[in-house]
């Protein structure tokens, strides 16, 4: 019986999972084909990273869940196709950017996803990154997810930026994926933020201003011009088409 259940579990992984990655956790949905009344989910070590209360079967009426070691016994009314859904604190993601080019040629802005996975690999048939500022409480991802929903701004999913990434097998460790790219023509800026002074040389900051070619979630921007590294700066959240400004530090 246990061998049959293990083979069933492996078959489910092969079908592919829908994975939505948040700044501090992920939501995973696995397709399952359920026998009548009772089914055992062999989660293994993954269960330690699944917050209690987030594991559920969608598509049947649950009657009971029993946690035993690395397995979960489900009792329910119904059978057939369903979805096993849970939150997973072993996977998190964020967005960062690179801006590269030369002084006489258009610069190229690239958005990257940085995904961190602990534990075993995940096969993501569909992979979505929801990036932005979402405060998460350690080991309490379900409450954090509800908090992000409650603080959502109108017109944006969960108050975050949504990016669809290519489906892939995620391996343990850190994976960085470029997923959006566009040419931009930044306007070079200088600013002085200090009390009035009469010095011959004033401490000014250098920066860039350009329209967002796609929605820009908060993240770190690294700038390279003509092959030289110019610095890093925080990218402010910016809707597509609006102007954004980044400041790289003191101009010499």
mmCIF file of C-alpha atoms in Angstrom:
data_model
loop_
_atom_site.group_PDB
_atom_site.id
_atom_site.type_symbol
_atom_site.label_atom_id
_atom_site.label_comp_id
_atom_site.label_asym_id
_atom_site.label_seq_id
_atom_site.Cartn_x
_atom_site.Cartn_y
_atom_site.Cartn_z
ATOM 1 C CA UNK A 1 0.000 0.000 0.000
ATOM 2 C CA UNK A 2 2.742 2.460 0.949
ATOM 3 C CA UNK A 3 4.613 1.655 -2.268
ATOM 4 C CA UNK A 4 1.484 2.358 -4.303
ATOM 5 C CA UNK A 5 0.969 5.651 -2.528
ATOM 6 C CA UNK A 6 4.584 6.636 -3.163
ATOM 7 C CA UNK A 7 4.166 5.880 -6.878
ATOM 8 C CA UNK A 8 0.990 7.939 -6.915
ATOM 9 C CA UNK A 9 2.809 10.859 -5.291
ATOM 10 C CA UNK A 10 5.602 10.699 -7.875
ATOM 11 C CA UNK A 11 3.032 10.689 -10.643
ATOM 12 C CA UNK A 12 1.453 13.863 -9.252
ATOM 13 C CA UNK A 13 4.782 15.675 -9.272
ATOM 14 C CA UNK A 14 5.286 14.662 -12.914
ATOM 15 C CA UNK A 15 1.935 16.311 -13.806
ATOM 16 C CA UNK A 16 3.399 19.654 -12.828
ATOM 17 C CA UNK A 17 2.464 22.182 -10.188
ATOM 18 C CA UNK A 18 1.224 25.741 -10.204
ATOM 19 C CA UNK A 19 3.572 27.820 -8.055
ATOM 20 C CA UNK A 20 2.999 31.440 -7.022
ATOM 21 C CA UNK A 21 6.067 32.931 -5.312
ATOM 22 C CA UNK A 22 5.699 35.767 -2.796
ATOM 23 C CA UNK A 23 8.466 37.771 -1.084
ATOM 24 C CA UNK A 24 8.611 35.342 1.861
ATOM 25 C CA UNK A 25 6.774 32.172 0.872
ATOM 26 C CA UNK A 26 5.039 30.422 -2.018
ATOM 27 C CA UNK A 27 1.621 28.988 -2.742
ATOM 28 C CA UNK A 28 1.739 25.559 -4.409
ATOM 29 C CA UNK A 29 -1.117 23.767 -6.168
ATOM 30 C CA UNK A 30 -0.664 20.134 -7.206
ATOM 31 C CA UNK A 31 -3.243 18.240 -9.315
ATOM 32 C CA UNK A 32 -4.356 14.978 -7.712
ATOM 33 C CA UNK A 33 -6.693 12.104 -8.608
ATOM 34 C CA UNK A 34 -8.343 10.953 -5.396
ATOM 35 C CA UNK A 35 -9.751 7.546 -4.495
ATOM 36 C CA UNK A 36 -13.064 7.524 -2.633
ATOM 37 C CA UNK A 37 -13.124 8.761 0.980
ATOM 38 C CA UNK A 38 -9.452 8.534 2.047
ATOM 39 C CA UNK A 39 -6.036 9.542 0.739
ATOM 40 C CA UNK A 40 -2.534 9.847 2.243
ATOM 41 C CA UNK A 41 -0.209 12.662 1.206
ATOM 42 C CA UNK A 42 3.438 11.634 1.655
ATOM 43 C CA UNK A 43 5.000 15.059 2.152
ATOM 44 C CA UNK A 44 8.229 13.909 3.835
ATOM 45 C CA UNK A 45 10.575 16.721 4.897
ATOM 46 C CA UNK A 46 8.501 19.262 2.977
ATOM 47 C CA UNK A 47 5.795 19.060 5.641
ATOM 48 C CA UNK A 48 8.014 20.939 8.125
ATOM 49 C CA UNK A 49 7.873 23.984 5.808
ATOM 50 C CA UNK A 50 4.107 23.856 5.252
ATOM 51 C CA UNK A 51 2.351 26.081 7.812
ATOM 52 C CA UNK A 52 -0.433 24.202 9.561
ATOM 53 C CA UNK A 53 -3.828 25.260 8.330
ATOM 54 C CA UNK A 54 -2.654 26.027 4.786
ATOM 55 C CA UNK A 55 -2.778 22.430 3.520
ATOM 56 C CA UNK A 56 -6.123 21.587 1.937
ATOM 57 C CA UNK A 57 -7.834 19.607 -0.804
ATOM 58 C CA UNK A 58 -9.795 21.693 -3.308
ATOM 59 C CA UNK A 59 -12.577 19.971 -5.231
ATOM 60 C CA UNK A 60 -13.855 17.677 -2.457
ATOM 61 C CA UNK A 61 -15.524 18.242 0.907
ATOM 62 C CA UNK A 62 -12.929 17.604 3.603
ATOM 63 C CA UNK A 63 -13.981 15.830 6.788
ATOM 64 C CA UNK A 64 -10.665 15.336 8.624
ATOM 65 C CA UNK A 65 -6.864 15.717 8.367
ATOM 66 C CA UNK A 66 -4.509 13.659 10.500
ATOM 67 C CA UNK A 67 -0.797 14.567 10.606
ATOM 68 C CA UNK A 68 1.502 11.598 11.279
ATOM 69 C CA UNK A 69 5.230 12.225 10.911
ATOM 70 C CA UNK A 70 5.858 13.227 7.299
ATOM 71 C CA UNK A 71 2.422 12.081 6.072
ATOM 72 C CA UNK A 72 -1.070 13.569 6.166
ATOM 73 C CA UNK A 73 -4.213 11.423 6.117
ATOM 74 C CA UNK A 74 -7.186 13.108 4.436
ATOM 75 C CA UNK A 75 -10.779 11.971 4.910
ATOM 76 C CA UNK A 76 -13.327 13.575 2.610
ATOM 77 C CA UNK A 77 -16.552 13.167 0.680
ATOM 78 C CA UNK A 78 -15.983 12.771 -3.033
ATOM 79 C CA UNK A 79 -13.368 11.381 -5.425
ATOM 80 C CA UNK A 80 -11.647 12.010 -8.744
ATOM 81 C CA UNK A 81 -9.755 15.099 -9.858
ATOM 82 C CA UNK A 82 -8.864 17.639 -7.191
ATOM 83 C CA UNK A 83 -6.097 20.053 -6.214
ATOM 84 C CA UNK A 84 -3.740 19.796 -3.236
ATOM 85 C CA UNK A 85 -3.002 23.363 -2.156
ATOM 86 C CA UNK A 86 -0.568 24.621 0.507
ATOM 87 C CA UNK A 87 1.709 27.485 1.463
ATOM 88 C CA UNK A 88 5.431 26.723 1.510
ATOM 89 C CA UNK A 89 7.962 28.778 3.457
ATOM 90 C CA UNK A 90 10.922 27.038 1.793
ATOM 91 C CA UNK A 91 10.512 29.101 -1.410
ATOM 92 C CA UNK A 92 10.638 32.885 -1.730
ATOM 93 C CA UNK A 93 11.368 35.402 -4.469
ATOM 94 C CA UNK A 94 12.263 38.975 -5.302
ATOM 95 C CA UNK A 95 12.954 41.189 -8.312
ATOM 96 C CA UNK A 96 16.175 43.028 -9.195
ATOM 97 C CA UNK A 97 17.311 44.956 -12.263
ATOM 98 C CA UNK A 98 20.325 45.677 -14.444
ATOM 99 C CA UNK A 99 20.759 48.773 -16.632
ATOM 100 C CA UNK A 100 23.534 48.426 -19.219
ATOM 101 C CA UNK A 101 24.705 50.315 -22.278
ATOM 102 C CA UNK A 102 26.925 53.098 -23.543
ATOM 103 C CA UNK A 103 26.775 56.883 -23.492
ATOM 104 C CA UNK A 104 26.013 57.027 -27.243
ATOM 105 C CA UNK A 105 23.680 54.031 -27.508
ATOM 106 C CA UNK A 106 20.335 53.088 -25.916
ATOM 107 C CA UNK A 107 20.620 51.445 -22.545
ATOM 108 C CA UNK A 108 19.008 48.076 -21.835
ATOM 109 C CA UNK A 109 16.889 47.539 -18.723
ATOM 110 C CA UNK A 110 16.500 43.911 -17.640
ATOM 111 C CA UNK A 111 14.230 42.624 -14.890
ATOM 112 C CA UNK A 112 15.452 39.513 -13.067
ATOM 113 C CA UNK A 113 13.685 37.152 -10.679
ATOM 114 C CA UNK A 114 15.714 35.787 -7.775
ATOM 115 C CA UNK A 115 14.142 32.599 -6.367
ATOM 116 C CA UNK A 116 15.447 30.922 -3.203
ATOM 117 C CA UNK A 117 14.462 27.316 -2.550
ATOM 118 C CA UNK A 118 15.199 25.213 0.526
ATOM 119 C CA UNK A 119 14.503 21.495 0.643
ATOM 120 C CA UNK A 120 13.661 19.304 -2.334
ATOM 121 C CA UNK A 121 13.172 20.422 -5.944
ATOM 122 C CA UNK A 122 9.837 21.762 -7.200
ATOM 123 C CA UNK A 123 8.487 21.111 -10.690
ATOM 124 C CA UNK A 124 6.591 24.283 -11.636
ATOM 125 C CA UNK A 125 4.439 23.853 -14.732
ATOM 126 C CA UNK A 126 3.185 27.401 -14.202
ATOM 127 C CA UNK A 127 5.350 29.881 -12.295
ATOM 128 C CA UNK A 128 4.198 33.317 -11.126
ATOM 129 C CA UNK A 129 6.117 35.886 -9.084
ATOM 130 C CA UNK A 130 4.204 38.410 -6.980
ATOM 131 C CA UNK A 131 6.801 41.020 -6.051
ATOM 132 C CA UNK A 132 6.638 44.138 -3.948
ATOM 133 C CA UNK A 133 6.517 45.125 -0.318
ATOM 134 C CA UNK A 134 4.607 42.501 1.682
ATOM 135 C CA UNK A 135 5.447 42.193 5.369
ATOM 136 C CA UNK A 136 5.700 38.540 6.394
ATOM 137 C CA UNK A 137 5.864 37.071 9.866
ATOM 138 C CA UNK A 138 8.260 34.133 10.262
ATOM 139 C CA UNK A 139 6.547 30.730 10.392
ATOM 140 C CA UNK A 140 3.134 32.404 10.069
ATOM 141 C CA UNK A 141 2.700 32.612 6.332
ATOM 142 C CA UNK A 142 -1.119 32.151 6.276
ATOM 143 C CA UNK A 143 -1.639 35.259 8.439
ATOM 144 C CA UNK A 144 0.929 37.124 6.330
ATOM 145 C CA UNK A 145 -0.940 36.236 3.154
ATOM 146 C CA UNK A 146 -4.187 37.569 4.607
ATOM 147 C CA UNK A 147 -2.398 40.738 5.720
ATOM 148 C CA UNK A 148 -1.057 41.331 2.215
ATOM 149 C CA UNK A 149 -4.583 40.889 0.843
ATOM 150 C CA UNK A 150 -6.015 43.350 3.349
ATOM 151 C CA UNK A 151 -3.425 46.003 2.498
ATOM 152 C CA UNK A 152 -3.799 45.635 -1.261
ATOM 153 C CA UNK A 153 -4.086 48.830 -3.288
ATOM 154 C CA UNK A 154 -6.930 49.101 -5.839
ATOM 155 C CA UNK A 155 -6.175 47.760 -9.305
ATOM 156 C CA UNK A 156 -3.235 45.519 -8.386
ATOM 157 C CA UNK A 157 -3.259 41.840 -7.360
ATOM 158 C CA UNK A 158 -2.832 41.610 -3.591
ATOM 159 C CA UNK A 159 -1.152 45.031 -3.686
ATOM 160 C CA UNK A 160 1.849 43.468 -5.432
ATOM 161 C CA UNK A 161 3.364 43.356 -8.932
ATOM 162 C CA UNK A 162 2.524 40.188 -10.879
ATOM 163 C CA UNK A 163 5.033 38.610 -13.275
ATOM 164 C CA UNK A 164 4.532 35.383 -15.245
ATOM 165 C CA UNK A 165 7.779 33.380 -15.499
ATOM 166 C CA UNK A 166 8.576 30.385 -17.747
ATOM 167 C CA UNK A 167 7.683 27.073 -16.136
ATOM 168 C CA UNK A 168 10.717 25.142 -14.957
ATOM 169 C CA UNK A 169 12.128 22.736 -12.417
ATOM 170 C CA UNK A 170 13.341 24.726 -9.423
ATOM 171 C CA UNK A 171 16.411 23.261 -7.754
ATOM 172 C CA UNK A 172 17.531 23.855 -4.163
ATOM 173 C CA UNK A 173 19.582 27.027 -3.835
ATOM 174 C CA UNK A 174 19.218 30.397 -5.531
ATOM 175 C CA UNK A 175 18.026 30.688 -9.135
ATOM 176 C CA UNK A 176 18.174 33.981 -11.073
ATOM 177 C CA UNK A 177 16.037 34.330 -14.218
ATOM 178 C CA UNK A 178 15.883 37.305 -16.627
ATOM 179 C CA UNK A 179 12.230 37.668 -17.646
ATOM 180 C CA UNK A 180 11.665 41.188 -19.066
ATOM 181 C CA UNK A 181 13.917 43.430 -21.147
ATOM 182 C CA UNK A 182 13.511 46.777 -22.905
ATOM 183 C CA UNK A 183 15.618 49.584 -24.363
ATOM 184 C CA UNK A 184 15.443 52.884 -22.447
ATOM 185 C CA UNK A 185 16.951 56.328 -22.952
ATOM 186 C CA UNK A 186 17.578 57.639 -19.435
ATOM 187 C CA UNK A 187 17.828 61.338 -18.725
ATOM 188 C CA UNK A 188 20.922 62.061 -16.641
ATOM 189 C CA UNK A 189 20.250 64.021 -13.473
ATOM 190 C CA UNK A 190 22.181 65.934 -10.847
ATOM 191 C CA UNK A 191 20.688 67.111 -7.560
ATOM 192 C CA UNK A 192 21.835 68.997 -4.494
ATOM 193 C CA UNK A 193 20.115 68.280 -1.161
ATOM 194 C CA UNK A 194 21.672 70.351 1.613
ATOM 195 C CA UNK A 195 21.459 73.837 3.148
ATOM 196 C CA UNK A 196 22.540 76.779 1.018
ATOM 197 C CA UNK A 197 26.324 76.978 0.637
ATOM 198 C CA UNK A 198 28.730 79.227 -1.241
ATOM 199 C CA UNK A 199 31.452 76.615 -1.731
ATOM 200 C CA UNK A 200 32.972 76.389 -5.212
ATOM 201 C CA UNK A 201 32.287 72.625 -5.282
ATOM 202 C CA UNK A 202 28.960 71.356 -3.980
ATOM 203 C CA UNK A 203 28.168 67.743 -3.071
ATOM 204 C CA UNK A 204 25.659 66.697 -5.736
ATOM 205 C CA UNK A 205 24.182 63.288 -6.495
ATOM 206 C CA UNK A 206 23.961 61.710 -9.927
ATOM 207 C CA UNK A 207 20.991 59.726 -11.128
ATOM 208 C CA UNK A 208 18.730 58.716 -13.998
ATOM 209 C CA UNK A 209 15.117 59.371 -14.953
ATOM 210 C CA UNK A 210 13.196 57.297 -17.526
ATOM 211 C CA UNK A 211 9.655 56.054 -18.255
ATOM 212 C CA UNK A 212 9.001 52.552 -16.961
ATOM 213 C CA UNK A 213 8.826 50.248 -20.025
ATOM 214 C CA UNK A 214 6.979 47.670 -17.891
ATOM 215 C CA UNK A 215 5.685 47.619 -14.297
ATOM 216 C CA UNK A 216 8.627 48.023 -11.924
ATOM 217 C CA UNK A 217 8.392 46.372 -8.522
ATOM 218 C CA UNK A 218 10.688 47.601 -5.743
ATOM 219 C CA UNK A 219 14.148 46.089 -6.056
ATOM 220 C CA UNK A 220 17.845 46.789 -6.472
ATOM 221 C CA UNK A 221 19.101 48.326 -9.727
ATOM 222 C CA UNK A 222 22.704 47.835 -10.868
ATOM 223 C CA UNK A 223 23.994 50.292 -13.496
ATOM 224 C CA UNK A 224 26.844 49.646 -15.917
ATOM 225 C CA UNK A 225 27.742 52.220 -18.576
ATOM 226 C CA UNK A 226 30.357 51.720 -21.296
ATOM 227 C CA UNK A 227 31.578 48.649 -19.433
ATOM 228 C CA UNK A 228 32.077 50.457 -16.130
ATOM 229 C CA UNK A 229 30.107 49.740 -12.976
ATOM 230 C CA UNK A 230 28.470 52.979 -11.781
ATOM 231 C CA UNK A 231 26.715 51.717 -8.680
ATOM 232 C CA UNK A 232 23.528 50.277 -7.266
ATOM 233 C CA UNK A 233 20.338 52.048 -6.268
ATOM 234 C CA UNK A 234 16.879 51.120 -4.973
ATOM 235 C CA UNK A 235 14.244 51.012 -7.698
ATOM 236 C CA UNK A 236 10.988 52.603 -6.472
ATOM 237 C CA UNK A 237 7.671 50.910 -7.356
ATOM 238 C CA UNK A 238 6.547 52.387 -10.687
ATOM 239 C CA UNK A 239 3.559 51.519 -12.920
ATOM 240 C CA UNK A 240 4.231 51.026 -16.632
ATOM 241 C CA UNK A 241 4.523 54.315 -18.507
ATOM 242 C CA UNK A 242 5.205 56.503 -15.476
ATOM 243 C CA UNK A 243 8.591 58.100 -14.882
ATOM 244 C CA UNK A 244 10.949 56.665 -12.318
ATOM 245 C CA UNK A 245 14.092 58.143 -10.771
ATOM 246 C CA UNK A 246 17.091 56.301 -9.345
ATOM 247 C CA UNK A 247 20.042 57.891 -7.551
ATOM 248 C CA UNK A 248 23.476 56.302 -7.612
ATOM 249 C CA UNK A 249 25.408 58.403 -5.135
ATOM 250 C CA UNK A 250 27.672 61.427 -4.978
ATOM 251 C CA UNK A 251 28.963 62.893 -8.215
ATOM 252 C CA UNK A 252 32.661 63.726 -8.207
#
